[in-house]
PDB file of C-alpha atoms in Angstrom:
ATOM      1  CA  MET A1489      14.315 -42.662  11.070  1.00  0.00           C
ATOM      2  CA  ASN A1490      16.239 -39.524  10.184  1.00  0.00           C
ATOM      3  CA  VAL A1491      16.600 -38.952   6.433  1.00  0.00           C
ATOM      4  CA  ILE A1492      18.680 -36.183   4.918  1.00  0.00           C
ATOM      5  CA  LYS A1493      17.873 -35.142   1.375  1.00  0.00           C
ATOM      6  CA  GLY A1494      19.296 -32.159  -0.405  1.00  0.00           C
ATOM      7  CA  VAL A1495      17.324 -29.545  -2.246  1.00  0.00           C
ATOM      8  CA  VAL A1496      18.725 -27.438  -5.050  1.00  0.00           C
ATOM      9  CA  ALA A1497      17.572 -23.975  -4.020  1.00  0.00           C
ATOM     10  CA  ALA A1498      20.482 -22.194  -2.360  1.00  0.00           C
ATOM     11  CA  PRO A1499      19.926 -18.455  -2.859  1.00  0.00           C
ATOM     12  CA  GLU A1500      22.761 -17.410  -0.531  1.00  0.00           C
ATOM     13  CA  ALA A1501      25.331 -19.818  -1.991  1.00  0.00           C
ATOM     14  CA  ARG A1502      28.680 -18.552  -3.181  1.00  0.00           C
ATOM     15  CA  VAL A1503      29.805 -20.665  -6.108  1.00  0.00           C
ATOM     16  CA  ALA A1504      33.006 -20.716  -8.144  1.00  0.00           C
ATOM     17  CA  ILE A1505      33.213 -22.194 -11.605  1.00  0.00           C
ATOM     18  CA  ALA A1506      36.660 -23.269 -12.805  1.00  0.00           C
ATOM     19  CA  ILE A1507      36.613 -23.748 -16.561  1.00  0.00           C
ATOM     20  CA  ALA A1508      39.186 -24.738 -19.172  1.00  0.00           C
ATOM     21  CA  ARG A1509      39.741 -22.496 -22.174  1.00  0.00           C
ATOM     22  CA  PHE A1510      40.955 -25.406 -24.355  1.00  0.00           C
ATOM     23  CA  ASN A1511      37.943 -26.687 -26.339  1.00  0.00           C
ATOM     24  CA  ASN A1512      36.062 -23.523 -25.383  1.00  0.00           C
ATOM     25  CA  PHE A1513      33.673 -24.038 -28.307  1.00  0.00           C
ATOM     26  CA  ILE A1514      32.215 -26.839 -26.148  1.00  0.00           C
ATOM     27  CA  ASN A1515      32.993 -25.390 -22.726  1.00  0.00           C
ATOM     28  CA  ASP A1516      31.101 -22.159 -23.427  1.00  0.00           C
ATOM     29  CA  SER A1517      27.903 -24.231 -23.639  1.00  0.00           C
ATOM     30  CA  LEU A1518      28.749 -26.043 -20.408  1.00  0.00           C
ATOM     31  CA  LEU A1519      29.243 -22.672 -18.708  1.00  0.00           C
ATOM     32  CA  ASP A1520      25.949 -21.330 -20.063  1.00  0.00           C
ATOM     33  CA  GLY A1521      24.156 -24.410 -18.721  1.00  0.00           C
ATOM     34  CA  ALA A1522      25.813 -24.152 -15.306  1.00  0.00           C
ATOM     35  CA  VAL A1523      25.066 -20.449 -14.855  1.00  0.00           C
ATOM     36  CA  ASP A1524      21.472 -20.905 -16.028  1.00  0.00           C
ATOM     37  CA  ALA A1525      20.911 -23.741 -13.535  1.00  0.00           C
ATOM     38  CA  LEU A1526      22.499 -21.777 -10.691  1.00  0.00           C
ATOM     39  CA  GLU A1527      20.444 -18.657 -11.323  1.00  0.00           C
ATOM     40  CA  ARG A1528      17.129 -20.047 -12.526  1.00  0.00           C
ATOM     41  CA  ILE A1529      16.793 -23.232 -10.491  1.00  0.00           C
ATOM     42  CA  GLY A1530      19.166 -22.617  -7.580  1.00  0.00           C
ATOM     43  CA  GLN A1531      18.146 -18.964  -7.237  1.00  0.00           C
ATOM     44  CA  VAL A1532      21.800 -17.990  -6.810  1.00  0.00           C
ATOM     45  CA  SER A1533      22.516 -14.308  -7.364  1.00  0.00           C
ATOM     46  CA  ASN A1534      24.777 -13.530 -10.313  1.00  0.00           C
ATOM     47  CA  ASP A1535      26.962 -11.559  -7.870  1.00  0.00           C
ATOM     48  CA  ASN A1536      27.627 -14.803  -5.956  1.00  0.00           C
ATOM     49  CA  ILE A1537      29.036 -16.615  -9.014  1.00  0.00           C
ATOM     50  CA  THR A1538      32.752 -16.372  -9.842  1.00  0.00           C
ATOM     51  CA  VAL A1539      34.106 -17.789 -13.112  1.00  0.00           C
ATOM     52  CA  VAL A1540      37.814 -18.606 -13.387  1.00  0.00           C
ATOM     53  CA  TRP A1541      39.240 -19.481 -16.802  1.00  0.00           C
ATOM     54  CA  VAL A1542      42.384 -21.637 -17.019  1.00  0.00           C
ATOM     55  CA  PRO A1543      44.354 -22.834 -20.066  1.00  0.00           C
ATOM     56  CA  GLY A1544      43.228 -26.475 -20.058  1.00  0.00           C
ATOM     57  CA  ALA A1545      41.860 -29.421 -18.104  1.00  0.00           C
ATOM     58  CA  TYR A1546      45.269 -30.292 -16.655  1.00  0.00           C
ATOM     59  CA  GLU A1547      45.347 -26.922 -14.861  1.00  0.00           C
ATOM     60  CA  LEU A1548      41.931 -27.331 -13.271  1.00  0.00           C
ATOM     61  CA  PRO A1549      42.942 -29.253 -10.085  1.00  0.00           C
ATOM     62  CA  LEU A1550      45.465 -26.616  -8.969  1.00  0.00           C
ATOM     63  CA  THR A1551      42.952 -23.849  -9.610  1.00  0.00           C
ATOM     64  CA  VAL A1552      40.217 -25.701  -7.719  1.00  0.00           C
ATOM     65  CA  LYS A1553      42.608 -26.240  -4.805  1.00  0.00           C
ATOM     66  CA  ALA A1554      43.426 -22.515  -4.701  1.00  0.00           C
ATOM     67  CA  LEU A1555      39.712 -21.635  -4.811  1.00  0.00           C
ATOM     68  CA  ALA A1556      38.882 -24.093  -2.027  1.00  0.00           C
ATOM     69  CA  GLU A1557      41.678 -22.748   0.159  1.00  0.00           C
ATOM     70  CA  THR A1558      40.204 -19.236   0.043  1.00  0.00           C
ATOM     71  CA  LYS A1559      37.182 -20.545   1.974  1.00  0.00           C
ATOM     72  CA  LYS A1560      35.086 -18.013   0.025  1.00  0.00           C
ATOM     73  CA  TYR A1561      32.976 -20.585  -1.819  1.00  0.00           C
ATOM     74  CA  ASP A1562      30.273 -23.006  -0.744  1.00  0.00           C
ATOM     75  CA  ALA A1563      30.889 -25.135  -3.839  1.00  0.00           C
ATOM     76  CA  ILE A1564      33.139 -25.291  -6.882  1.00  0.00           C
ATOM     77  CA  ILE A1565      31.958 -26.469 -10.285  1.00  0.00           C
ATOM     78  CA  VAL A1566      34.654 -27.754 -12.633  1.00  0.00           C
ATOM     79  CA  LEU A1567      34.039 -27.596 -16.381  1.00  0.00           C
ATOM     80  CA  GLY A1568      36.110 -28.682 -19.339  1.00  0.00           C
ATOM     81  CA  THR A1569      36.365 -31.057 -22.258  1.00  0.00           C
ATOM     82  CA  VAL A1570      39.007 -33.669 -23.008  1.00  0.00           C
ATOM     83  CA  ILE A1571      38.555 -35.374 -26.373  1.00  0.00           C
ATOM     84  CA  ARG A1572      40.421 -38.593 -27.128  1.00  0.00           C
ATOM     85  CA  GLY A1573      43.029 -38.249 -29.846  1.00  0.00           C
ATOM     86  CA  GLY A1574      45.440 -40.637 -31.443  1.00  0.00           C
ATOM     87  CA  THR A1575      47.921 -40.625 -28.535  1.00  0.00           C
ATOM     88  CA  ALA A1576      47.972 -41.494 -24.826  1.00  0.00           C
ATOM     89  CA  HIS A1577      47.701 -37.785 -23.968  1.00  0.00           C
ATOM     90  CA  PHE A1578      43.954 -38.205 -23.298  1.00  0.00           C
ATOM     91  CA  GLU A1579      44.545 -40.729 -20.497  1.00  0.00           C
ATOM     92  CA  PHE A1580      47.091 -38.533 -18.765  1.00  0.00           C
ATOM     93  CA  VAL A1581      45.058 -35.343 -18.916  1.00  0.00           C
ATOM     94  CA  ALA A1582      41.670 -36.893 -18.101  1.00  0.00           C
ATOM     95  CA  GLY A1583      43.065 -39.113 -15.345  1.00  0.00           C
ATOM     96  CA  GLU A1584      45.106 -36.425 -13.605  1.00  0.00           C
ATOM     97  CA  CYS A1585      42.271 -33.922 -13.876  1.00  0.00           C
ATOM     98  CA  SER A1586      39.759 -36.308 -12.327  1.00  0.00           C
ATOM     99  CA  SER A1587      42.108 -37.543  -9.613  1.00  0.00           C
ATOM    100  CA  GLY A1588      43.277 -34.062  -8.655  1.00  0.00           C
ATOM    101  CA  ILE A1589      39.768 -32.676  -8.419  1.00  0.00           C
ATOM    102  CA  SER A1590      38.650 -35.620  -6.295  1.00  0.00           C
ATOM    103  CA  HIS A1591      41.522 -35.055  -3.872  1.00  0.00           C
ATOM    104  CA  VAL A1592      40.630 -31.383  -3.490  1.00  0.00           C
ATOM    105  CA  ALA A1593      37.034 -32.221  -2.619  1.00  0.00           C
ATOM    106  CA  LEU A1594      38.066 -34.757   0.007  1.00  0.00           C
ATOM    107  CA  ASP A1595      40.809 -32.600   1.511  1.00  0.00           C
ATOM    108  CA  SER A1596      38.834 -29.347   1.596  1.00  0.00           C
ATOM    109  CA  GLN A1597      35.373 -30.729   2.389  1.00  0.00           C
ATOM    110  CA  VAL A1598      34.022 -28.236  -0.136  1.00  0.00           C
ATOM    111  CA  PRO A1599      31.634 -29.756  -2.683  1.00  0.00           C
ATOM    112  CA  VAL A1600      33.510 -29.959  -5.977  1.00  0.00           C
ATOM    113  CA  THR A1601      31.503 -31.218  -8.926  1.00  0.00           C
ATOM    114  CA  PHE A1602      33.032 -32.798 -12.009  1.00  0.00           C
ATOM    115  CA  GLY A1603      31.599 -31.331 -15.186  1.00  0.00           C
ATOM    116  CA  VAL A1604      34.593 -32.263 -17.308  1.00  0.00           C
ATOM    117  CA  LEU A1605      33.590 -34.138 -20.425  1.00  0.00           C
ATOM    118  CA  THR A1606      35.839 -37.044 -21.389  1.00  0.00           C
ATOM    119  CA  THR A1607      34.695 -38.144 -24.810  1.00  0.00           C
ATOM    120  CA  GLU A1608      35.824 -40.242 -27.723  1.00  0.00           C
ATOM    121  CA  ASN A1609      35.098 -37.533 -30.289  1.00  0.00           C
ATOM    122  CA  ILE A1610      33.754 -34.037 -30.877  1.00  0.00           C
ATOM    123  CA  GLU A1611      30.257 -35.322 -31.643  1.00  0.00           C
ATOM    124  CA  GLN A1612      29.947 -36.908 -28.181  1.00  0.00           C
ATOM    125  CA  ALA A1613      31.170 -33.683 -26.581  1.00  0.00           C
ATOM    126  CA  ILE A1614      28.566 -31.637 -28.464  1.00  0.00           C
ATOM    127  CA  GLU A1615      25.825 -34.081 -27.385  1.00  0.00           C
ATOM    128  CA  ARG A1616      26.787 -33.646 -23.718  1.00  0.00           C
ATOM    129  CA  ALA A1617      27.037 -29.856 -23.924  1.00  0.00           C
ATOM    130  CA  GLY A1618      23.392 -29.172 -24.545  1.00  0.00           C
ATOM    131  CA  THR A1619      21.976 -31.327 -27.313  1.00  0.00           C
ATOM    132  CA  LYS A1620      20.879 -34.994 -27.141  1.00  0.00           C
ATOM    133  CA  ALA A1621      22.484 -35.937 -23.820  1.00  0.00           C
ATOM    134  CA  GLY A1622      21.556 -32.774 -21.929  1.00  0.00           C
ATOM    135  CA  ASN A1623      24.007 -30.244 -20.577  1.00  0.00           C
ATOM    136  CA  LYS A1624      26.599 -31.668 -18.187  1.00  0.00           C
ATOM    137  CA  GLY A1625      27.438 -28.150 -17.002  1.00  0.00           C
ATOM    138  CA  ALA A1626      23.873 -27.718 -15.759  1.00  0.00           C
ATOM    139  CA  GLU A1627      24.002 -31.160 -14.126  1.00  0.00           C
ATOM    140  CA  ALA A1628      27.250 -30.282 -12.337  1.00  0.00           C
ATOM    141  CA  ALA A1629      25.678 -27.031 -11.086  1.00  0.00           C
ATOM    142  CA  LEU A1630      22.592 -28.801  -9.745  1.00  0.00           C
ATOM    143  CA  THR A1631      24.786 -31.385  -8.034  1.00  0.00           C
ATOM    144  CA  ALA A1632      26.847 -28.605  -6.420  1.00  0.00           C
ATOM    145  CA  LEU A1633      23.722 -26.919  -5.071  1.00  0.00           C
ATOM    146  CA  GLU A1634      22.322 -30.157  -3.703  1.00  0.00           C
ATOM    147  CA  MET A1635      25.638 -31.006  -2.034  1.00  0.00           C
ATOM    148  CA  ILE A1636      25.786 -27.579  -0.371  1.00  0.00           C
ATOM    149  CA  ASN A1637      22.442 -28.324   1.246  1.00  0.00           C
ATOM    150  CA  VAL A1638      23.216 -31.974   2.090  1.00  0.00           C
ATOM    151  CA  LEU A1639      26.468 -31.076   3.844  1.00  0.00           C
ATOM    152  CA  LYS A1640      24.811 -28.194   5.659  1.00  0.00           C
ATOM    153  CA  ALA A1641      22.180 -30.629   6.968  1.00  0.00           C
ATOM    154  CA  VAL A1642      24.772 -33.278   7.897  1.00  0.00           C
ATOM    155  CA  LYS A1643      26.890 -30.758   9.811  1.00  0.00           C
ATOM    156  CA  GLY A1644      23.840 -29.550  11.482  1.00  0.00           C
TER     157      GLY A1644
END
């Protein structure tokens, strides 16, 4: 039996992080968690990490597509926060962001990890950005590193 399992250490990895500026009071914590996981656990050099800020979550898929097309990155981590409000705006932004990012990953075959929080309120966002529920930015970074190694092993 041949079993492929990914590891998270990827010292030579080149990683891009696309992050939304809207709700940056939450997103800054997601970014801190992602960079810490990349450097401390993944052993990725700070020189191999590129951070790209965009206005909001809706702009993330286009940015991720542009990053993937450069073929400079082994993985792309996507960070942002969409908090439900009193209108249908949440559904449009969260849905299009998720769908667009998924399409980029499938089309480019570059690991793209979804660290975009979609929460009912600010309290839930804070919990997922480093308090009670962990840091989803760090989780997205670890997933990116593991996927780099899994795909490398699959391709051979």
